[in-house]
Each structure stands twice: as C-alpha cells, then as structure tokens.
mmCIF file of C-alpha atoms in Angstrom:
data_model
loop_
_atom_site.group_PDB
_atom_site.id
_atom_site.type_symbol
_atom_site.label_atom_id
_atom_site.label_comp_id
_atom_site.label_asym_id
_atom_site.label_seq_id
_atom_site.Cartn_x
_atom_site.Cartn_y
_atom_site.Cartn_z
ATOM 1 C CA MET A 1377 12.877 162.396 28.050
ATOM 2 C CA SER A 1378 16.614 162.632 27.402
ATOM 3 C CA LEU A 1379 18.979 159.216 28.940
ATOM 4 C CA LEU A 1380 20.464 161.656 31.679
ATOM 5 C CA THR A 1381 17.119 161.782 32.773
ATOM 6 C CA LYS A 1382 16.516 158.081 32.828
ATOM 7 C CA LEU A 1383 19.030 157.677 34.823
ATOM 8 C CA THR A 1384 18.322 160.569 37.797
ATOM 9 C CA SER A 1385 14.624 160.190 37.935
ATOM 10 C CA LYS A 1386 13.368 158.717 41.477
ATOM 11 C CA HIS A 1387 13.564 154.834 39.557
ATOM 12 C CA PHE A 1388 17.482 154.919 39.022
ATOM 13 C CA ARG A 1389 17.946 156.036 42.679
ATOM 14 C CA ARG A 1390 16.055 153.550 43.773
ATOM 15 C CA PHE A 1391 17.245 150.813 41.311
ATOM 16 C CA VAL A 1392 20.634 151.470 43.055
ATOM 17 C CA VAL A 1393 19.566 152.078 46.763
ATOM 18 C CA THR A 1394 18.544 148.221 45.899
ATOM 19 C CA GLY A 1395 21.865 147.295 44.245
ATOM 20 C CA ILE A 1396 23.819 148.878 47.232
ATOM 21 C CA LEU A 1397 21.718 146.476 50.128
ATOM 22 C CA SER A 1398 21.865 143.702 47.574
ATOM 23 C CA THR A 1399 25.275 143.657 47.390
ATOM 24 C CA ILE A 1400 25.674 144.145 51.021
ATOM 25 C CA LEU A 1401 22.916 140.823 51.897
ATOM 26 C CA ASN A 1402 25.018 139.209 49.255
ATOM 27 C CA TYR A 1403 28.415 139.901 51.203
ATOM 28 C CA GLY A 1404 26.669 138.725 54.582
ATOM 29 C CA VAL A 1405 25.553 135.769 53.237
ATOM 30 C CA PHE A 1406 28.752 134.906 51.420
ATOM 31 C CA TYR A 1407 30.346 135.916 54.629
ATOM 32 C CA GLY A 1408 28.044 134.197 56.888
ATOM 33 C CA LEU A 1409 28.539 131.199 55.104
ATOM 34 C CA TYR A 1410 32.196 131.245 54.771
ATOM 35 C CA ARG A 1411 34.298 132.712 57.617
ATOM 36 C CA GLY A 1412 30.734 130.896 60.130
ATOM 37 C CA LEU A 1413 29.857 127.749 58.629
ATOM 38 C CA GLU A 1414 33.347 127.205 57.137
ATOM 39 C CA TRP A 1415 31.588 126.234 53.528
ATOM 40 C CA GLY A 1416 33.622 126.374 50.472
ATOM 41 C CA TYR A 1417 34.506 129.899 49.126
ATOM 42 C CA LEU A 1418 32.553 129.187 45.682
ATOM 43 C CA ILE A 1419 29.367 127.294 47.246
ATOM 44 C CA ALA A 1420 28.961 130.218 49.666
ATOM 45 C CA ALA A 1421 29.380 132.978 46.890
ATOM 46 C CA ALA A 1422 27.464 131.027 45.186
ATOM 47 C CA MET A 1423 24.694 131.688 47.353
ATOM 48 C CA GLY A 1424 25.246 134.836 48.305
ATOM 49 C CA TYR A 1425 25.291 135.817 44.703
ATOM 50 C CA ILE A 1426 21.731 133.597 44.843
ATOM 51 C CA VAL A 1427 19.759 135.134 48.129
ATOM 52 C CA GLY A 1428 21.059 138.810 46.756
ATOM 53 C CA LEU A 1429 19.858 138.430 43.323
ATOM 54 C CA ILE A 1430 16.243 137.538 44.944
ATOM 55 C CA PHE A 1431 15.960 139.823 47.077
ATOM 56 C CA GLY A 1432 16.846 142.226 44.736
ATOM 57 C CA TYR A 1433 13.947 140.639 42.326
ATOM 58 C CA PHE A 1434 11.328 141.376 44.282
ATOM 59 C CA LEU A 1435 12.819 145.440 45.898
ATOM 60 C CA ASN A 1436 12.997 146.173 41.885
ATOM 61 C CA LYS A 1437 9.555 144.971 41.476
ATOM 62 C CA PHE A 1438 7.691 146.315 44.333
ATOM 63 C CA TRP A 1439 9.599 149.487 45.560
ATOM 64 C CA THR A 1440 11.678 150.256 42.924
ATOM 65 C CA PHE A 1441 9.371 150.150 39.804
ATOM 66 C CA GLU A 1442 5.917 150.105 41.869
ATOM 67 C CA VAL A 1443 4.963 147.365 40.055
ATOM 68 C CA LYS A 1444 1.768 145.527 41.807
ATOM 69 C CA THR A 1445 1.266 142.282 40.251
ATOM 70 C CA VAL A 1446 1.948 138.841 41.424
ATOM 71 C CA PRO A 1447 5.813 137.783 40.299
ATOM 72 C CA HIS A 1448 5.225 135.125 37.020
ATOM 73 C CA PHE A 1449 7.822 132.725 35.667
ATOM 74 C CA ARG A 1450 8.393 134.861 32.630
ATOM 75 C CA GLU A 1451 9.120 138.247 34.569
ATOM 76 C CA ILE A 1452 11.559 136.418 37.000
ATOM 77 C CA MET A 1453 13.450 134.325 33.908
ATOM 78 C CA GLY A 1454 13.244 138.398 31.889
ATOM 79 C CA TYR A 1455 14.826 139.404 35.478
ATOM 80 C CA VAL A 1456 17.684 136.653 35.242
ATOM 81 C CA MET A 1457 18.035 137.101 31.876
ATOM 82 C CA VAL A 1458 19.170 141.285 32.178
ATOM 83 C CA TYR A 1459 21.672 140.452 34.602
ATOM 84 C CA LEU A 1460 22.988 137.782 32.459
ATOM 85 C CA ILE A 1461 23.561 139.720 29.838
ATOM 86 C CA SER A 1462 25.095 142.541 31.509
ATOM 87 C CA LEU A 1463 27.083 140.502 33.159
ATOM 88 C CA VAL A 1464 28.497 138.765 29.735
ATOM 89 C CA VAL A 1465 28.571 142.498 28.187
ATOM 90 C CA SER A 1466 30.410 144.142 31.858
ATOM 91 C CA LEU A 1467 32.991 141.311 31.505
ATOM 92 C CA LEU A 1468 33.970 141.179 28.137
ATOM 93 C CA PHE A 1469 34.362 145.310 28.734
ATOM 94 C CA LEU A 1470 36.352 144.499 31.454
ATOM 95 C CA HIS A 1471 38.972 142.076 29.240
ATOM 96 C CA VAL A 1472 38.980 144.218 26.217
ATOM 97 C CA ALA A 1473 39.868 147.632 28.421
ATOM 98 C CA VAL A 1474 42.717 145.667 30.069
ATOM 99 C CA GLU A 1475 44.095 143.175 27.184
ATOM 100 C CA TYR A 1476 43.913 145.698 24.344
ATOM 101 C CA GLY A 1477 42.795 149.515 25.901
ATOM 102 C CA ASP A 1478 46.060 148.509 28.081
ATOM 103 C CA LEU A 1479 43.790 150.155 30.986
ATOM 104 C CA ASP A 1480 44.361 149.025 35.087
ATOM 105 C CA PRO A 1481 42.230 146.756 35.845
ATOM 106 C CA ARG A 1482 40.980 148.717 39.140
ATOM 107 C CA LEU A 1483 39.976 151.299 36.816
ATOM 108 C CA ALA A 1484 38.155 148.779 34.167
ATOM 109 C CA ASN A 1485 35.953 147.567 36.489
ATOM 110 C CA VAL A 1486 34.470 150.898 37.884
ATOM 111 C CA LEU A 1487 33.831 151.142 34.251
ATOM 112 C CA ALA A 1488 32.431 148.123 33.831
ATOM 113 C CA ILE A 1489 30.168 148.137 36.880
ATOM 114 C CA VAL A 1490 28.713 151.796 35.620
ATOM 115 C CA ILE A 1491 27.783 149.671 32.492
ATOM 116 C CA SER A 1492 26.746 147.104 33.817
ATOM 117 C CA THR A 1493 24.286 149.118 36.054
ATOM 118 C CA ILE A 1494 23.204 151.070 32.913
ATOM 119 C CA LEU A 1495 22.448 147.994 31.804
ATOM 120 C CA ASN A 1496 20.701 146.532 34.385
ATOM 121 C CA PHE A 1497 18.550 149.681 34.820
ATOM 122 C CA VAL A 1498 17.526 150.073 31.102
ATOM 123 C CA GLY A 1499 16.911 146.112 30.919
ATOM 124 C CA LEU A 1500 14.392 145.447 34.081
ATOM 125 C CA LYS A 1501 12.407 149.449 33.516
ATOM 126 C CA TRP A 1502 11.878 148.500 29.606
ATOM 127 C CA PHE A 1503 11.856 145.459 29.763
ATOM 128 C CA VAL A 1504 10.681 143.620 33.226
ATOM 129 C CA PHE A 1505 9.129 145.670 34.399
ATOM 130 C CA LYS A 1506 8.000 147.841 31.263
ATOM 131 C CA ALA A 1507 3.873 147.717 32.349
ATOM 132 C CA LYS A 1508 4.725 150.189 35.688
ATOM 133 C CA ALA A 1509 7.845 151.757 34.060
ATOM 134 C CA ASP A 1510 6.198 153.151 31.047
ATOM 135 C CA HIS A 1511 4.005 154.896 33.340
ATOM 136 C CA ALA A 1512 6.580 157.116 35.146
#
C-alpha cells in the first residue's frame, strides 16, 4: 500500500477530524481560562494543550485507530513522545525554512503543520496503536 493510499485511508480521515476537534477543545479551554477566569495566558495555553492532548489520545485510540484495549502507561508515553518528536521536527523545519530558506513564516508554518500531521499519523499508526493499525 502506497503512502498516498495510507494518507487517504479511513484512519487518516478520522485522524484529521480528531485533530480538528482537539484543536477546538484546546483553544476553547485556553479562551475560557484566559478570558473567562482571567488566568495568565501561558498557564491557560498549557492547560488547553494538555486537555486537547488527553482528548486526542482517547479519540485516536478508540475511534481513529479502533483499538479496544485498556489504556496503559507505555502506550500513553508513546503517544506523548510521538507528539513531542513531531513538535521538535516541525519547529526545526520552521526555523530552517525561515532563517535559511528565506520562506515567509506564514507559509513555512503551514508546511510545518503538514509535516507534523504526517509524522503524528505515522507515529501513532505504526508505533503507538500498531496492533489494530496492522489489520487495517
């Protein structure tokens, strides 16, 4: 199966929907804490990110990749590691594209998001939730 086929699969479509919902939740928590409760923006952003990550983990596990096993520590840490590695890679790409490739930061960030999305999907499908993903 080609990479293009994998990226247009049911799992990938569900992964994108999960990402959109997680992002909306992340921003909603941030906005509610920052504007509604007047928390500092950094704490509000961190809380939004954590809530979005937790929500995304469960939705990706049970809906996107259809894994029905009980969550366990190693799987959760794998999930977090995939997202951290993806973050570092996308930030490095963004830095290199802007500073050395002379790309507009707005365009470079869009490309970084695409790279991050693909890395997250591959990492989750082939490493974190691989038991179910191998059957799809």
